[in-house]
PDB file of C-alpha atoms in Angstrom:
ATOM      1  CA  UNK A 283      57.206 138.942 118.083  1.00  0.00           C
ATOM      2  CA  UNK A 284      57.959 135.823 116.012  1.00  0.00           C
ATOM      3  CA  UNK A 285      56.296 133.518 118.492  1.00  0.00           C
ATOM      4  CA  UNK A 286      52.773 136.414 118.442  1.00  0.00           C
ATOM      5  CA  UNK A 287      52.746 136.015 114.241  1.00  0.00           C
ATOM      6  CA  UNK A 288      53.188 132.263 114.880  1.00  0.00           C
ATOM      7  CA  UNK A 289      50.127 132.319 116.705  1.00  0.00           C
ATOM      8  CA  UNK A 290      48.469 134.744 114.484  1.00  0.00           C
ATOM      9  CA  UNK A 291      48.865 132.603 111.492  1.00  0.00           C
ATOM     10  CA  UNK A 292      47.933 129.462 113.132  1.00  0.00           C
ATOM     11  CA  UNK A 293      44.220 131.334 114.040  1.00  0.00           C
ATOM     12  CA  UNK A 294      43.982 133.064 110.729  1.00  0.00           C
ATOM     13  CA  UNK A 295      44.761 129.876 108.943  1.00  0.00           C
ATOM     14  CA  UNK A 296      41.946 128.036 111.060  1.00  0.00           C
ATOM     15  CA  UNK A 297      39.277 130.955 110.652  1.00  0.00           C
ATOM     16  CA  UNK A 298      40.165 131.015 106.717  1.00  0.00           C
ATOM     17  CA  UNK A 299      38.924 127.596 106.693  1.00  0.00           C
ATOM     18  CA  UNK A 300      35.565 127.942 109.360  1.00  0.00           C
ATOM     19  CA  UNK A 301      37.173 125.651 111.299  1.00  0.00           C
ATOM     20  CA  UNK A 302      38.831 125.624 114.876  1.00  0.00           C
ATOM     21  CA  UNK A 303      42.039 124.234 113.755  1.00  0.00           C
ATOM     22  CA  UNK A 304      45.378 125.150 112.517  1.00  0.00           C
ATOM     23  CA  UNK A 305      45.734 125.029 109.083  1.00  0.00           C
ATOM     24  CA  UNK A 306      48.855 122.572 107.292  1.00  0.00           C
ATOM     25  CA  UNK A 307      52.054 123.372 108.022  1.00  0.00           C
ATOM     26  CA  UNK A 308      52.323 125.626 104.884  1.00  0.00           C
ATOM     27  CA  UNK A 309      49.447 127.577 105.855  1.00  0.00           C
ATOM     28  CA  UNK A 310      50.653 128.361 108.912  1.00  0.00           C
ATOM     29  CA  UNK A 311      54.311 129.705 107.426  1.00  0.00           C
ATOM     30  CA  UNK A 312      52.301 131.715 104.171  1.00  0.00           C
ATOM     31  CA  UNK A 313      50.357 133.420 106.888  1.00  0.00           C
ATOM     32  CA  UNK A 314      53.516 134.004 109.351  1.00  0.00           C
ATOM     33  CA  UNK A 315      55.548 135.538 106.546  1.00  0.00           C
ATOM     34  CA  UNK A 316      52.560 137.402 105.843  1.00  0.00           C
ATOM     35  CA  UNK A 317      52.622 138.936 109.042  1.00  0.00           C
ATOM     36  CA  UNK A 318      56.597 139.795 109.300  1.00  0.00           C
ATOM     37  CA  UNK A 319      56.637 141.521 105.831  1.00  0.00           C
ATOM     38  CA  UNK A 320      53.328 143.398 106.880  1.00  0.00           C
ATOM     39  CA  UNK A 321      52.619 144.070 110.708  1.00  0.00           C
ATOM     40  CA  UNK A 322      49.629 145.187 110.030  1.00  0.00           C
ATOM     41  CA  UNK A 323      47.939 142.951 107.288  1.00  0.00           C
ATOM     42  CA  UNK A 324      45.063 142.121 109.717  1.00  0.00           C
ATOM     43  CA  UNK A 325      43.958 145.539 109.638  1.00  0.00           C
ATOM     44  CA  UNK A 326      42.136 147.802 108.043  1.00  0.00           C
ATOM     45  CA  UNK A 327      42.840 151.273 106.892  1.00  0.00           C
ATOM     46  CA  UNK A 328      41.050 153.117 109.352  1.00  0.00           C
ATOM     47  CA  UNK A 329      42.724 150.795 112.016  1.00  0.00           C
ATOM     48  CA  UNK A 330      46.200 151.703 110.663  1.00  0.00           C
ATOM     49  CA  UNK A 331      45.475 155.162 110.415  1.00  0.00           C
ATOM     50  CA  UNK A 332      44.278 154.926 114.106  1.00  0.00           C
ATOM     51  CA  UNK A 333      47.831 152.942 114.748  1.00  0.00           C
ATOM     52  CA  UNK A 334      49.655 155.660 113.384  1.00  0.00           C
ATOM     53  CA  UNK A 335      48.280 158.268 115.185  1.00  0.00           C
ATOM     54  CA  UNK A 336      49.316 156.460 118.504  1.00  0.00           C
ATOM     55  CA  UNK A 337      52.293 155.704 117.714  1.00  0.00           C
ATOM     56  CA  UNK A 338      53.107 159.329 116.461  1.00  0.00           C
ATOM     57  CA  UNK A 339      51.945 160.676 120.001  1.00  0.00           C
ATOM     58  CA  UNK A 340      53.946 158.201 122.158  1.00  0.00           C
ATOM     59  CA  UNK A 341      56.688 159.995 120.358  1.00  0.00           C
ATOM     60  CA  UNK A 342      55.569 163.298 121.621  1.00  0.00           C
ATOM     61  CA  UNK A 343      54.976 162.146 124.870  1.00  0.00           C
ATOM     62  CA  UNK A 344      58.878 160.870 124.542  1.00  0.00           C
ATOM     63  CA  UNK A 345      58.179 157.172 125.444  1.00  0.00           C
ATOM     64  CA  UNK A 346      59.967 155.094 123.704  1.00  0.00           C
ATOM     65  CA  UNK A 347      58.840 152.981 120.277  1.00  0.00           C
ATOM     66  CA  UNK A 348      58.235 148.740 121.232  1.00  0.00           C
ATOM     67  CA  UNK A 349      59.692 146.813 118.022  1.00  0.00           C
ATOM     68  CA  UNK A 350      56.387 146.334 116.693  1.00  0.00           C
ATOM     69  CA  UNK A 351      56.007 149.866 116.392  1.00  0.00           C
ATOM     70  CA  UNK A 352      59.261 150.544 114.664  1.00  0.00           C
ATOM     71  CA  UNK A 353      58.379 147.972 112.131  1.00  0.00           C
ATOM     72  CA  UNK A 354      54.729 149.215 111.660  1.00  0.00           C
ATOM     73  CA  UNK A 355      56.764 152.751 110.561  1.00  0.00           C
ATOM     74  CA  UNK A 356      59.534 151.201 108.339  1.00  0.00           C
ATOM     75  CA  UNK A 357      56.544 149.540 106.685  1.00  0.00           C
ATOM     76  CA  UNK A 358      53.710 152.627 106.481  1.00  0.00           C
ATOM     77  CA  UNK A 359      55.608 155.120 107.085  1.00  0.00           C
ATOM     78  CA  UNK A 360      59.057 155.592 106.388  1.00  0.00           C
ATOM     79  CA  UNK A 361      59.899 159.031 107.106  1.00  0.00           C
ATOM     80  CA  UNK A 362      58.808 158.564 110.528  1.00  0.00           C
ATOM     81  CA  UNK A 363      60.338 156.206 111.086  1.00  0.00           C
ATOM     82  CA  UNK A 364      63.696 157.644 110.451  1.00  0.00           C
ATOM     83  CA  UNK A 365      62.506 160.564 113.086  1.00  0.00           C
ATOM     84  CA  UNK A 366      62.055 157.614 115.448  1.00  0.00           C
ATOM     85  CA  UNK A 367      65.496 155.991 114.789  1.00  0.00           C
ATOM     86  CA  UNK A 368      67.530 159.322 115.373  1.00  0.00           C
ATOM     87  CA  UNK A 369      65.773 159.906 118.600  1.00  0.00           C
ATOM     88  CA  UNK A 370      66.965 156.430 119.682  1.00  0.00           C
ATOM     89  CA  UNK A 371      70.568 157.209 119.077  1.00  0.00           C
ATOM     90  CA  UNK A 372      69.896 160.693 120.689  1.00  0.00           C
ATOM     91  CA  UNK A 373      68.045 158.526 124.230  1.00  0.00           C
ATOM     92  CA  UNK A 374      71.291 156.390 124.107  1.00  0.00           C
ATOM     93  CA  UNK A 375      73.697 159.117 124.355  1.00  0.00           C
ATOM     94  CA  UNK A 376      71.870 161.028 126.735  1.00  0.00           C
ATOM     95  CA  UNK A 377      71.327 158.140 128.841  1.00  0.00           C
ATOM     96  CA  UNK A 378      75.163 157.401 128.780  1.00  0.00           C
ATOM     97  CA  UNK A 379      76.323 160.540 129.663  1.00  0.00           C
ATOM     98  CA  UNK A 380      74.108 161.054 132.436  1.00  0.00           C
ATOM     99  CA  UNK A 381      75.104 157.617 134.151  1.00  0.00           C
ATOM    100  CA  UNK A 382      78.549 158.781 133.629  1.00  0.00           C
ATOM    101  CA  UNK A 383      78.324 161.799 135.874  1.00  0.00           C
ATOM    102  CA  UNK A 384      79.752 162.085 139.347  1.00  0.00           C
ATOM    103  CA  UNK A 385      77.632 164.307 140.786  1.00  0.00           C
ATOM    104  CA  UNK A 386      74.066 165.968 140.936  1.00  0.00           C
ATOM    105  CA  UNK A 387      75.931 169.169 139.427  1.00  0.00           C
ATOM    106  CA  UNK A 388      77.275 167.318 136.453  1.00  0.00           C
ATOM    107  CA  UNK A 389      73.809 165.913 135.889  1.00  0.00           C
ATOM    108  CA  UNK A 390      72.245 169.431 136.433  1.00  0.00           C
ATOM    109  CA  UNK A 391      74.939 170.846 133.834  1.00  0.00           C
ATOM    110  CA  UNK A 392      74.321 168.027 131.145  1.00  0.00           C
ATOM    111  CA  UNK A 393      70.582 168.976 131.313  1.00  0.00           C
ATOM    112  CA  UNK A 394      71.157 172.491 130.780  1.00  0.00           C
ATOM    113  CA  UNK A 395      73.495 171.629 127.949  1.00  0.00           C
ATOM    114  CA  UNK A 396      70.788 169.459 126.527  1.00  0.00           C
ATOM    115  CA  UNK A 397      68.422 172.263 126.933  1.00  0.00           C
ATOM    116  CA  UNK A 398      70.396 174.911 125.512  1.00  0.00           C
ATOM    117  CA  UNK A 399      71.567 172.525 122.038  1.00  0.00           C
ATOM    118  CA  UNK A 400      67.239 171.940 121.907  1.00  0.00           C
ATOM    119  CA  UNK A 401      66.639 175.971 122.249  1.00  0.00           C
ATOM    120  CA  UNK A 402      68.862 176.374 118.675  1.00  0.00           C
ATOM    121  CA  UNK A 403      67.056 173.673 116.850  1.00  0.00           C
ATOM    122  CA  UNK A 404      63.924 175.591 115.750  1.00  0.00           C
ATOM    123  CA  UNK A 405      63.695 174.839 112.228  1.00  0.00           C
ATOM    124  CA  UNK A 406      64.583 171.003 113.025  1.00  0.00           C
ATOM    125  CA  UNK A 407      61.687 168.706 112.386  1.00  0.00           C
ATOM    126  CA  UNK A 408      62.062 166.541 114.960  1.00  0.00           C
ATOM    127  CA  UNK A 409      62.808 168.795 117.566  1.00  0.00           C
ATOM    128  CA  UNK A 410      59.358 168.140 119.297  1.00  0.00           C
ATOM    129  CA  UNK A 411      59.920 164.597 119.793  1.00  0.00           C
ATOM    130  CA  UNK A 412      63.581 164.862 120.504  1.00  0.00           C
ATOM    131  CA  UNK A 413      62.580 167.223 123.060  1.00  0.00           C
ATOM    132  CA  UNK A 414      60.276 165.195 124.860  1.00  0.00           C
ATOM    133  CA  UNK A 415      62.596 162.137 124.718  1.00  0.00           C
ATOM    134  CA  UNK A 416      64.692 164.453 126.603  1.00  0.00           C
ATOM    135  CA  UNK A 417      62.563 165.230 129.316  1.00  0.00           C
ATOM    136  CA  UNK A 418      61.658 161.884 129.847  1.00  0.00           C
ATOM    137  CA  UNK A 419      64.797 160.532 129.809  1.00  0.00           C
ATOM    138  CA  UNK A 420      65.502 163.388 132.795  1.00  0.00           C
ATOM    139  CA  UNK A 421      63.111 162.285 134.656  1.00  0.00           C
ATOM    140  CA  UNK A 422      62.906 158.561 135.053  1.00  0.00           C
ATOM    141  CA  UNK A 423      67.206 159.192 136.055  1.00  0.00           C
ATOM    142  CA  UNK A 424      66.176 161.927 138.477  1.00  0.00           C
ATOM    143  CA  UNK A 425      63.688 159.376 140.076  1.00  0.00           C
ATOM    144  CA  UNK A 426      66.513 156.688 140.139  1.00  0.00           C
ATOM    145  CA  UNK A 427      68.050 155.310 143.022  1.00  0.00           C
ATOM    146  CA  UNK A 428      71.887 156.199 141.012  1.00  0.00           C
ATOM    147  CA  UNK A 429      70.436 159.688 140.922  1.00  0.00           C
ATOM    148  CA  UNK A 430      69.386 159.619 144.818  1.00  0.00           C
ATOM    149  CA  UNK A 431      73.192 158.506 145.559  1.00  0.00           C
ATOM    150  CA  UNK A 432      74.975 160.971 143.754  1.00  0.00           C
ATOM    151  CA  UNK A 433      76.830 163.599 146.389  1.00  0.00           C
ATOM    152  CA  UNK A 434      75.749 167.232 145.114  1.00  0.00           C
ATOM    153  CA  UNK A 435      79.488 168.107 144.073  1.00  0.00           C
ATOM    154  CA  UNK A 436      82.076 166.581 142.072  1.00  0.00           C
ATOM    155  CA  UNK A 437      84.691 165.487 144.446  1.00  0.00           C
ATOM    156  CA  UNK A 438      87.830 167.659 144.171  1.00  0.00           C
ATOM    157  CA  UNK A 439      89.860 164.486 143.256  1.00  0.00           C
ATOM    158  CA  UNK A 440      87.573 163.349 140.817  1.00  0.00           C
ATOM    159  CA  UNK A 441      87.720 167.750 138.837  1.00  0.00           C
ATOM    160  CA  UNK A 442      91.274 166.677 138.954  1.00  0.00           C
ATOM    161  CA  UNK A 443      91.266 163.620 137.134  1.00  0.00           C
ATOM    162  CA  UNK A 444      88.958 164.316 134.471  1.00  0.00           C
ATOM    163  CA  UNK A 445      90.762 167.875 133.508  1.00  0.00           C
ATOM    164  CA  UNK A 446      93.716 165.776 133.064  1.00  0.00           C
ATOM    165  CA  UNK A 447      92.418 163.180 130.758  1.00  0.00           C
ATOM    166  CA  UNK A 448      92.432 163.245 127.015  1.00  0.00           C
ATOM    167  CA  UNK A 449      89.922 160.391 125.708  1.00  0.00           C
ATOM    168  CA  UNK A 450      90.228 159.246 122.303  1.00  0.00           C
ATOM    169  CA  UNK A 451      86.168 160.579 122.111  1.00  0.00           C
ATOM    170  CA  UNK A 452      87.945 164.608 122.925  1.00  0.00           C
ATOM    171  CA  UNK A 453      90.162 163.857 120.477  1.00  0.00           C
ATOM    172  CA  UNK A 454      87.979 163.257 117.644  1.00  0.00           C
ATOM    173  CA  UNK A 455      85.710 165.452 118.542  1.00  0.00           C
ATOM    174  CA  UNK A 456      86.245 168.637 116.001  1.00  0.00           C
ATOM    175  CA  UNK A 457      83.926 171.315 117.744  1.00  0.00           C
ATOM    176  CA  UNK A 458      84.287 171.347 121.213  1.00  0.00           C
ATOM    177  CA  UNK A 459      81.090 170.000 122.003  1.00  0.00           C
ATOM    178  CA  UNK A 460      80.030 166.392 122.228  1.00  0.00           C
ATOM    179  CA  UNK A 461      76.377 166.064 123.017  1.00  0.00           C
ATOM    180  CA  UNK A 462      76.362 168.985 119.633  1.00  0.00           C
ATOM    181  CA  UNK A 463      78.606 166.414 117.702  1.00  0.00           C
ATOM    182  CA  UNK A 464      76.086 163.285 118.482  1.00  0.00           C
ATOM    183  CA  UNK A 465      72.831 166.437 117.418  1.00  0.00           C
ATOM    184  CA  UNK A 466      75.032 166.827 113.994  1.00  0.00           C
ATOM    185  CA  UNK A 467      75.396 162.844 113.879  1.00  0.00           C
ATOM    186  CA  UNK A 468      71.729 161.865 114.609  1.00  0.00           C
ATOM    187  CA  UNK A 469      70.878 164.733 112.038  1.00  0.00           C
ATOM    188  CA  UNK A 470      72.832 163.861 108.781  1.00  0.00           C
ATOM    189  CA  UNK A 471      71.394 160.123 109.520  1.00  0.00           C
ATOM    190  CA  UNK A 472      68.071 161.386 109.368  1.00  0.00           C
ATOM    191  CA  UNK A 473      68.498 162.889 105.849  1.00  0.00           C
ATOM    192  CA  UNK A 474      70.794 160.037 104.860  1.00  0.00           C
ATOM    193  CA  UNK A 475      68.725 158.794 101.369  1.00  0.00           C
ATOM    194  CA  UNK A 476      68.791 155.051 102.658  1.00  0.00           C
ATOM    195  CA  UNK A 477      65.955 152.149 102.771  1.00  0.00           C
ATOM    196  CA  UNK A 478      64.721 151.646 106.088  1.00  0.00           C
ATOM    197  CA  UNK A 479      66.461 148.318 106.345  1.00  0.00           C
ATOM    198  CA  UNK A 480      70.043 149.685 105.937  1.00  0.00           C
ATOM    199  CA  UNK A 481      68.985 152.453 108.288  1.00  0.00           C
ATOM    200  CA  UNK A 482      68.141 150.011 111.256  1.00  0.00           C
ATOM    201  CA  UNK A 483      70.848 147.919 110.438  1.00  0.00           C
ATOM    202  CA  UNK A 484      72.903 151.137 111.103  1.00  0.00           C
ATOM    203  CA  UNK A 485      70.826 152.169 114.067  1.00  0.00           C
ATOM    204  CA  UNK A 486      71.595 148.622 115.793  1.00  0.00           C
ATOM    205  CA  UNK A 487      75.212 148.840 115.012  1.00  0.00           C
ATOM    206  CA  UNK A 488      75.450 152.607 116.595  1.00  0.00           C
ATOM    207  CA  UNK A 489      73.394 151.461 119.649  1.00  0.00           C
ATOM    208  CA  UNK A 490      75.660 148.234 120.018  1.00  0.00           C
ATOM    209  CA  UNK A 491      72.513 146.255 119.836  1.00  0.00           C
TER     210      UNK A 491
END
């Protein structure tokens, strides 16, 4: 992203002056500055508007947001974009626990889970794009090769083991329920009353990123 402003600025500066040049060396870093505090100072209203709107249904369609488009949202549209940062944390942890399972039974029971934790969030704002995220997210690991080698049942040995452990996740855990635990999580971040910038900063940290 850096290097595409860089490159930006260095045109901008040359068309500002009719000429097919870079501009001087300050030109070139007023313009890239420019262009990281606003991603979208070359365009126009309409244009952002039209930006938006994209953006907005990639999120229904539960694809997830390129960097640019996060920052266009922290920028224009903040509210958005902290719908767009708790459906990250949401794609993480689903994405984890289904490359944890052991079998196509444990994936099949995490989805239903999933499903079931969706069904009770009616009044939840986000719900459409957390649902789609969802469904995505099920599908590109069903067409996986991990997915493919997965036996159908949990080996007995392997029920064994896991009924006997205690992780230090079950034991924080208050309610029984962990993918309703990271739903809670994701949701008190959303109506957290932070900038944007302390809310990616606690996005990356939660991701491990």
């Amino acid at each position: 992203m850096l290097e595409t402003n860089l490159l930006r600025a260095v045109m901008k500066s040359g068309r500002d002056t009719g000429e097919r040049k870079p501009g001087t060396i300050n030109d070139v870093w007023e313009n890239m500055i420019e262009g990281l505090v606003d991603p979208a100072s070359d365009m126009t209203e309409d244009e952002k508007k039209e930006y938006e709107r994209k953006i907005e249904q990639k999120m229904k369609m539960g694809k997830r947001l390129t960097s640019e488009e996060l920052n266009f949202l922290r920028v224009y549209n903040p509210e958005l974009y902290k719908s767009a940062m708790r459906v990250e944390i949401l794609r993480k942890s689903l994405q984890n626990r289904l490359k944890s399972c052991r079998s196509k039974d444990e994936v099949n029971s995490v989805i239903m889970s999933q499903m079931g934790t969706i069904r009770s969030m009616k009044k939840d704002p986000d719900r459409e794009y957390i649902a789609a995220m969802v469904r995505e997210v099920v599908q590109k690991f069903k067409e996986s090769g991990a997915f493919a080698r997965l036996p159908e049942k949990t080996p007995i040995k392997e029920k064994t083991r896991k009924a006997s452990e205690k992780t230090s996740e079950e034991i924080w855990k208050d309610d029984g329920s962990e993918e309703e635990n990271v739903f809670q999580m994701a949701a008190f971040f959303s109506s957290l009353q932070l900038d944007c910038n302390q809310i990616s900063r606690m996005t990356e940290l939660m991701l491990g990123v």
